[in-house]
CSV table of C-alpha atoms in Angstrom, one decimal:
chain,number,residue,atom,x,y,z
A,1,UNK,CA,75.6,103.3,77.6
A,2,UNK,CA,78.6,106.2,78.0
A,3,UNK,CA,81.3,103.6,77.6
A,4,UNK,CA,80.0,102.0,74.5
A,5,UNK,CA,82.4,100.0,73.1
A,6,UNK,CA,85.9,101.9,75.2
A,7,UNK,CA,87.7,98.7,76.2
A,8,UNK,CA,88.1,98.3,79.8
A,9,UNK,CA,91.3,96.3,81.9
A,10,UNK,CA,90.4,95.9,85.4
A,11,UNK,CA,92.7,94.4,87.7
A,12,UNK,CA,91.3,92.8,91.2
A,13,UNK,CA,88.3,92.6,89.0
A,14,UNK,CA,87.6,88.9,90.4
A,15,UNK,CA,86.5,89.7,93.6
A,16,UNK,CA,85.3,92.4,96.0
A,17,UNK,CA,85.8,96.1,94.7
A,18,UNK,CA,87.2,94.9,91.3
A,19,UNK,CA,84.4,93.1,90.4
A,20,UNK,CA,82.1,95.9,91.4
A,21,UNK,CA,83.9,97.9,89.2
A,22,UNK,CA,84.1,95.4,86.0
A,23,UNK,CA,80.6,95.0,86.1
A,24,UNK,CA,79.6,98.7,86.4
A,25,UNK,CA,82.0,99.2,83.3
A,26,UNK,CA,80.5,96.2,81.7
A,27,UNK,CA,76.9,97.9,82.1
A,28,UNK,CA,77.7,101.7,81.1
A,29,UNK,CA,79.2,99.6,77.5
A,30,UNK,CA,82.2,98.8,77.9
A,31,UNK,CA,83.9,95.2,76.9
A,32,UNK,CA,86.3,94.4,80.0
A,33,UNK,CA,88.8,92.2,80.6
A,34,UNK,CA,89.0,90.8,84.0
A,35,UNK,CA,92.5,90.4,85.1
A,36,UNK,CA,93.2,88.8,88.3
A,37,UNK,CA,95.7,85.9,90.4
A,38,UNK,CA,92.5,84.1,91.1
A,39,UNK,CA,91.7,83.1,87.3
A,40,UNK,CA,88.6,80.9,88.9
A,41,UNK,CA,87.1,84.7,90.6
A,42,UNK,CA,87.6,86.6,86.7
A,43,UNK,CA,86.2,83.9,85.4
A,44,UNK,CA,83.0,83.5,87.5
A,45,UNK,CA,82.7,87.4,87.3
A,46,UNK,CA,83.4,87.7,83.8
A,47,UNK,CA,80.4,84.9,83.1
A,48,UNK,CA,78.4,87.0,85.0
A,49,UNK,CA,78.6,90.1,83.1
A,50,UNK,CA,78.2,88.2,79.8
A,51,UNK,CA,75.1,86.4,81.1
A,52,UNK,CA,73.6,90.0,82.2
A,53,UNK,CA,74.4,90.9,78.2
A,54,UNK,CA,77.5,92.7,78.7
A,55,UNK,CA,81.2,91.6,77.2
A,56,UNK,CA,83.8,90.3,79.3
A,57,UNK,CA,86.5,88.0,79.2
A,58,UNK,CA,88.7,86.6,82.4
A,59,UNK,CA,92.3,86.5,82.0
A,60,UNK,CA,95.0,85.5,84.8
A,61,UNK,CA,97.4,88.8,85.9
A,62,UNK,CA,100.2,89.0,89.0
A,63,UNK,CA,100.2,92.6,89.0
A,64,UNK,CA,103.9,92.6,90.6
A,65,UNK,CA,105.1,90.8,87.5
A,66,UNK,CA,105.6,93.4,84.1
A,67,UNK,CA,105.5,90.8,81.9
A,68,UNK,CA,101.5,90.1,82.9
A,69,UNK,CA,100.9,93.9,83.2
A,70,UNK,CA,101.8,93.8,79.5
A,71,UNK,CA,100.4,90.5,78.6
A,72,UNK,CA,97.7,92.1,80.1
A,73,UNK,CA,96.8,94.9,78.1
A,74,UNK,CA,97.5,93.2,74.8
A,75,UNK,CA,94.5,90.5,75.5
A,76,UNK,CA,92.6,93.1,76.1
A,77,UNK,CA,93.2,95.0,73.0
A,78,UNK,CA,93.0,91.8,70.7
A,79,UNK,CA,89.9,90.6,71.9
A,80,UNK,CA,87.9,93.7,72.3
A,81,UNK,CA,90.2,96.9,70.6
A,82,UNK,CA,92.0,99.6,71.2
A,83,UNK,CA,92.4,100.0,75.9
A,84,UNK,CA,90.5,103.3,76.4
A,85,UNK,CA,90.3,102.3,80.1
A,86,UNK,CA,92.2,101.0,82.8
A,87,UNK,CA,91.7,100.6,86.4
A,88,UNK,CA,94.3,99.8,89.1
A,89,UNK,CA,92.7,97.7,91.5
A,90,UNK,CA,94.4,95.0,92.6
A,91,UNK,CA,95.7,95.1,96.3
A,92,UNK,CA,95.9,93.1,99.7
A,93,UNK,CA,96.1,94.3,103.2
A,94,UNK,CA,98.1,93.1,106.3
A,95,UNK,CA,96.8,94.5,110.0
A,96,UNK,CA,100.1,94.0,112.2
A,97,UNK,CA,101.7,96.3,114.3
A,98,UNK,CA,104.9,98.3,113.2
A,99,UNK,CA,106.7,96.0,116.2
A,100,UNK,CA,105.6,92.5,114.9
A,101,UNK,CA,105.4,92.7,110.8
A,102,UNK,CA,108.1,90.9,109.3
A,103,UNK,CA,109.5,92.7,106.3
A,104,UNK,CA,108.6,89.7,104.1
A,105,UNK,CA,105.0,91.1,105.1
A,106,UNK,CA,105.6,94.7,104.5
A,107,UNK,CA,107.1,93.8,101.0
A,108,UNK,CA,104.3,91.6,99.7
A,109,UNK,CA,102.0,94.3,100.3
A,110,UNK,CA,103.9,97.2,98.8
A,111,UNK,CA,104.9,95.0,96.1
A,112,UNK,CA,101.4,94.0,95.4
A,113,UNK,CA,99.6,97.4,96.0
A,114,UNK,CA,102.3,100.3,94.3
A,115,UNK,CA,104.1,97.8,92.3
A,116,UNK,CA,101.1,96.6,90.8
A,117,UNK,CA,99.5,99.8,90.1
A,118,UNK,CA,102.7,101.3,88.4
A,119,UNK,CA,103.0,98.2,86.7
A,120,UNK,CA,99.6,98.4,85.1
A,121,UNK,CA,99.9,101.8,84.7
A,122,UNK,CA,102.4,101.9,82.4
A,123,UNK,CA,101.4,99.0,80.1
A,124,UNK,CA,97.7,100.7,79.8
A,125,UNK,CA,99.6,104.2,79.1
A,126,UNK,CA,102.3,103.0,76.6
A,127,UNK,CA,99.5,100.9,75.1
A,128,UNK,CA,97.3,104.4,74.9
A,129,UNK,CA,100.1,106.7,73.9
A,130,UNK,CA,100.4,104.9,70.6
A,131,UNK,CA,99.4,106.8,67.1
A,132,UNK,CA,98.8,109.9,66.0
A,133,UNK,CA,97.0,113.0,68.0
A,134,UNK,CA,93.6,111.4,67.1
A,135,UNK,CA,94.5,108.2,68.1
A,136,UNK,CA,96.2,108.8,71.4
A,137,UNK,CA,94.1,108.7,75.0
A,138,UNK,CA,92.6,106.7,77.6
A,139,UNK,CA,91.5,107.1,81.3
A,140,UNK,CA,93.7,105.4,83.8
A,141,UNK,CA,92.0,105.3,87.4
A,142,UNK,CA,94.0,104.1,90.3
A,143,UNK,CA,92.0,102.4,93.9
A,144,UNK,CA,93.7,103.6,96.9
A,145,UNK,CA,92.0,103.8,100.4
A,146,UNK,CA,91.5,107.0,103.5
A,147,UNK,CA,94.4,104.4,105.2
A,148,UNK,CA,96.6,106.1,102.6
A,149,UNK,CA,95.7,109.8,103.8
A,150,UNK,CA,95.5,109.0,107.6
A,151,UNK,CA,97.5,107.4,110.1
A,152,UNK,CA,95.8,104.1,111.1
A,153,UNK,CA,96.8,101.3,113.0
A,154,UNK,CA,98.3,98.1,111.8
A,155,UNK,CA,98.3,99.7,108.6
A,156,UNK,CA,102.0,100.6,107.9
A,157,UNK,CA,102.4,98.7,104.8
A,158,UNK,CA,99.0,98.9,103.5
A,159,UNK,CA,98.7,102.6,104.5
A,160,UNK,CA,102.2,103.4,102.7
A,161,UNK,CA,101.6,101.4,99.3
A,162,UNK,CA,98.3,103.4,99.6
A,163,UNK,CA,99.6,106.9,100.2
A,164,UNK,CA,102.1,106.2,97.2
A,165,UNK,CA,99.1,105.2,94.5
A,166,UNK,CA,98.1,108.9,95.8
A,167,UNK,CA,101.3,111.1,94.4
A,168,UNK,CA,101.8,107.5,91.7
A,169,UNK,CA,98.3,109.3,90.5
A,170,UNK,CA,99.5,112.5,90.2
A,171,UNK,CA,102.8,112.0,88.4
A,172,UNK,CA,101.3,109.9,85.9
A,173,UNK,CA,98.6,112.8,85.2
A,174,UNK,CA,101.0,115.7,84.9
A,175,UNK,CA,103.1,113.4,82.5
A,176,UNK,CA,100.3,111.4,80.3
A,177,UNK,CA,97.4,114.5,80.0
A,178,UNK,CA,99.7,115.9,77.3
A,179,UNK,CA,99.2,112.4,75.2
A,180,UNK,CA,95.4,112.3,75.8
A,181,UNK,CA,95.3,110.0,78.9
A,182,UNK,CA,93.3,111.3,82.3
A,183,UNK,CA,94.5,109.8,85.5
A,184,UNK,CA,92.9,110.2,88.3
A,185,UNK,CA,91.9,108.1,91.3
A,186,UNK,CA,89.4,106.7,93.8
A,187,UNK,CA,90.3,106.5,98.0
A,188,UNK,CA,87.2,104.0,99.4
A,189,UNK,CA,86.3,104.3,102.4
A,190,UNK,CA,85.7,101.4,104.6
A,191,UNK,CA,83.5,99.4,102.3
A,192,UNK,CA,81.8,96.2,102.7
A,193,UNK,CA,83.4,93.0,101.4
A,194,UNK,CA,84.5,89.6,102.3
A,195,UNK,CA,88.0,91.0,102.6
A,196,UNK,CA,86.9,93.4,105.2
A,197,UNK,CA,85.9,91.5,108.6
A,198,UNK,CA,85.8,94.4,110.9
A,199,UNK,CA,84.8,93.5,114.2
A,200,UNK,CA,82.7,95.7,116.2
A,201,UNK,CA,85.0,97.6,117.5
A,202,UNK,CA,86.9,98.7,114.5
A,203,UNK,CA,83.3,99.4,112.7
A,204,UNK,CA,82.2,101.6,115.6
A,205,UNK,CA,85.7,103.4,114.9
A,206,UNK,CA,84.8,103.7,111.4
A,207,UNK,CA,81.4,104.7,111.7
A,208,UNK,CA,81.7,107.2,114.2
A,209,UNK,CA,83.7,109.4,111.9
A,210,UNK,CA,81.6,109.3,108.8
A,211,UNK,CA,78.3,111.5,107.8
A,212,UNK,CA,76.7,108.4,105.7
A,213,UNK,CA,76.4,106.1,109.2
A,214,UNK,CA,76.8,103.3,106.7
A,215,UNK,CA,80.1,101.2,105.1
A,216,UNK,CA,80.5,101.2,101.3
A,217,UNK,CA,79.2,99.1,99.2
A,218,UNK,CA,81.6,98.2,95.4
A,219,UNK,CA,79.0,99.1,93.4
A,220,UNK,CA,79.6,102.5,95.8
A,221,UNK,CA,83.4,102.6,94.5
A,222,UNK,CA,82.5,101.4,91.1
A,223,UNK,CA,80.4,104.5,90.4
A,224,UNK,CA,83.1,106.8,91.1
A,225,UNK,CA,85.1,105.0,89.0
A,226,UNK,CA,82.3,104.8,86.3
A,227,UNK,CA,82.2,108.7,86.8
A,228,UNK,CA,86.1,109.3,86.3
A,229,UNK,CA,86.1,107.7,82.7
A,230,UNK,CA,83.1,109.1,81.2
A,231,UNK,CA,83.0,111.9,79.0
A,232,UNK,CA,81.9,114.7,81.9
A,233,UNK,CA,85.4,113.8,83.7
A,234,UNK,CA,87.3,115.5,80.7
A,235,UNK,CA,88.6,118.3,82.6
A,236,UNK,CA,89.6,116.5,85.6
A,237,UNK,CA,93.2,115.0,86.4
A,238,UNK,CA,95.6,113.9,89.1
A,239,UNK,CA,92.4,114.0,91.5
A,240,UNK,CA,91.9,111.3,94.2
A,241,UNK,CA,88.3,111.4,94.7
A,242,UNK,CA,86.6,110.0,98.1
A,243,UNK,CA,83.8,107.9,98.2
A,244,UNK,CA,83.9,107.3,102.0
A,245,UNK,CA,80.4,108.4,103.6
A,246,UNK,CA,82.4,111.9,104.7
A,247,UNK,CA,85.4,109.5,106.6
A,248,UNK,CA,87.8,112.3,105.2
A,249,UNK,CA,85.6,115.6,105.7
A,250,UNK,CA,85.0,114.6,109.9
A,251,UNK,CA,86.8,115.7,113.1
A,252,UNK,CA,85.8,115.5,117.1
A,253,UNK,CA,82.6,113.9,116.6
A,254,UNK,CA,80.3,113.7,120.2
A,255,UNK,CA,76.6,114.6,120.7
A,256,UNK,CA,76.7,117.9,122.8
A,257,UNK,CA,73.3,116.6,124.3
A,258,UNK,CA,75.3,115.0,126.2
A,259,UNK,CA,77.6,117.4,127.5
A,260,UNK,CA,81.6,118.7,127.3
């Protein structure tokens, strides 16, 4: 169990990616409090993890508001100890066209993606930055998507909160590795979940770009994040690693079989 006893904040962690994630934490050791808007999703998922033996405990959180980002991190702390680990997962998506989207639209998402993850961010680092040399540090992993490295469309606010988690990460690493506290991140690929709901045609987009002819699935995502706050990630920071089947590696993709 490499996270034995490191408590865990996980926001989104009532549904979809999140919960992948809290329950991967939850089985490498580590108690972890769910945080999410849906308090009925954290608490089914957090139920879960206790049945399957691990610790968890569900706990309401709107990421775009600072006071729950703190509120937050101090639950965790009092019920399970000291935050060792935080992960930035809470998000929501809107496909419309640059033409169409309302700004009202365009803020939600922002506000709710970047927002959210400098909001949580912070709390988990000021909570980790506390004490003496020996005391100090923590992993903070942030979720951001390939929509926030490539042009996609209907994606304009979704790709941009995504694309700003990406240099978020990297401040936060150059300014928190001196206290102790590793941040890095995670960019899924498409990955399968109820949220998802690709038709055909955008899965056959997907697909035909990636080496692993397959979407994600969380507990996919969640292993990268399991990877990035274990003990053999101590040497890595301000790195956005992809688990997307090779989405990010591809280019012109055609079968020369069957000609130019």
């Amino acid at each position: 169990m490499k996270l034995l006893g490191r408590t865990a904040l996980v926001t989104g962690g009532g549904s979809g990616i999140g919960a992948g994630i809290a329950e991967r934490l939850a089985s490498d050791g580590a108690p972890v409090l769910v945080a999410d808007i849906n308090l009925e999703g954290a608490e089914r998922i957090a139920a879960g993890i206790r049945a399957a033996g691990g610790q968890a405990q569900a706990f309401r959180t709107d990421v775009t508001q600072e006071a729950d980002a703190a509120a937050a991190v101090a639950e965790a702390e009092s019920r399970f100890g000291r935050l060792r680990i935080a992960v930035c997962n809470a998000g929501i998506t809107d496909r419309s066209p640059v033409l169409e989207m309302p700004f009202a639209a365009f803020e939600r998402v922002v506000r709710t993606n970047l927002f959210g993850c400098f909001l949580t961010a912070q709390a988990a680092a000021r909570a980790m930055a506390q004490g003496d040399e020996a005391q100090r540090g923590g992993r903070i992993v942030t979720i951001s998507s390939v929509s926030g490295q490539f042009g996609g469309t209907g994606r304009a606010a979704y790709g941009a909160s995504k694309g700003g988690i990406e240099m978020l990460t990297k401040v936060l690493a150059v300014e928190l590795a001196p206290l102790g506290i590793l941040v890095n991140g995670v960019a899924p690929g498409p990955t399968q979940i109820a949220r998802t709901a690709h038709g055909p045609r955008q899965r056959d987009a997907f697909l035909n770009r990636m080496a692993v002819k397959r979407y994600g699935t969380p507990a996919d995502i969640a292993a990268a994040v399991a990877f990035l706050c274990g003990d053999d990630c101590g040497f890595i920071a301000g790195h956005m690693l992809n688990a997307d089947g090779g989405f990010a590696a591809a280019g012109v993709l055609y079968d020369p079989a069957e000609g130019a």
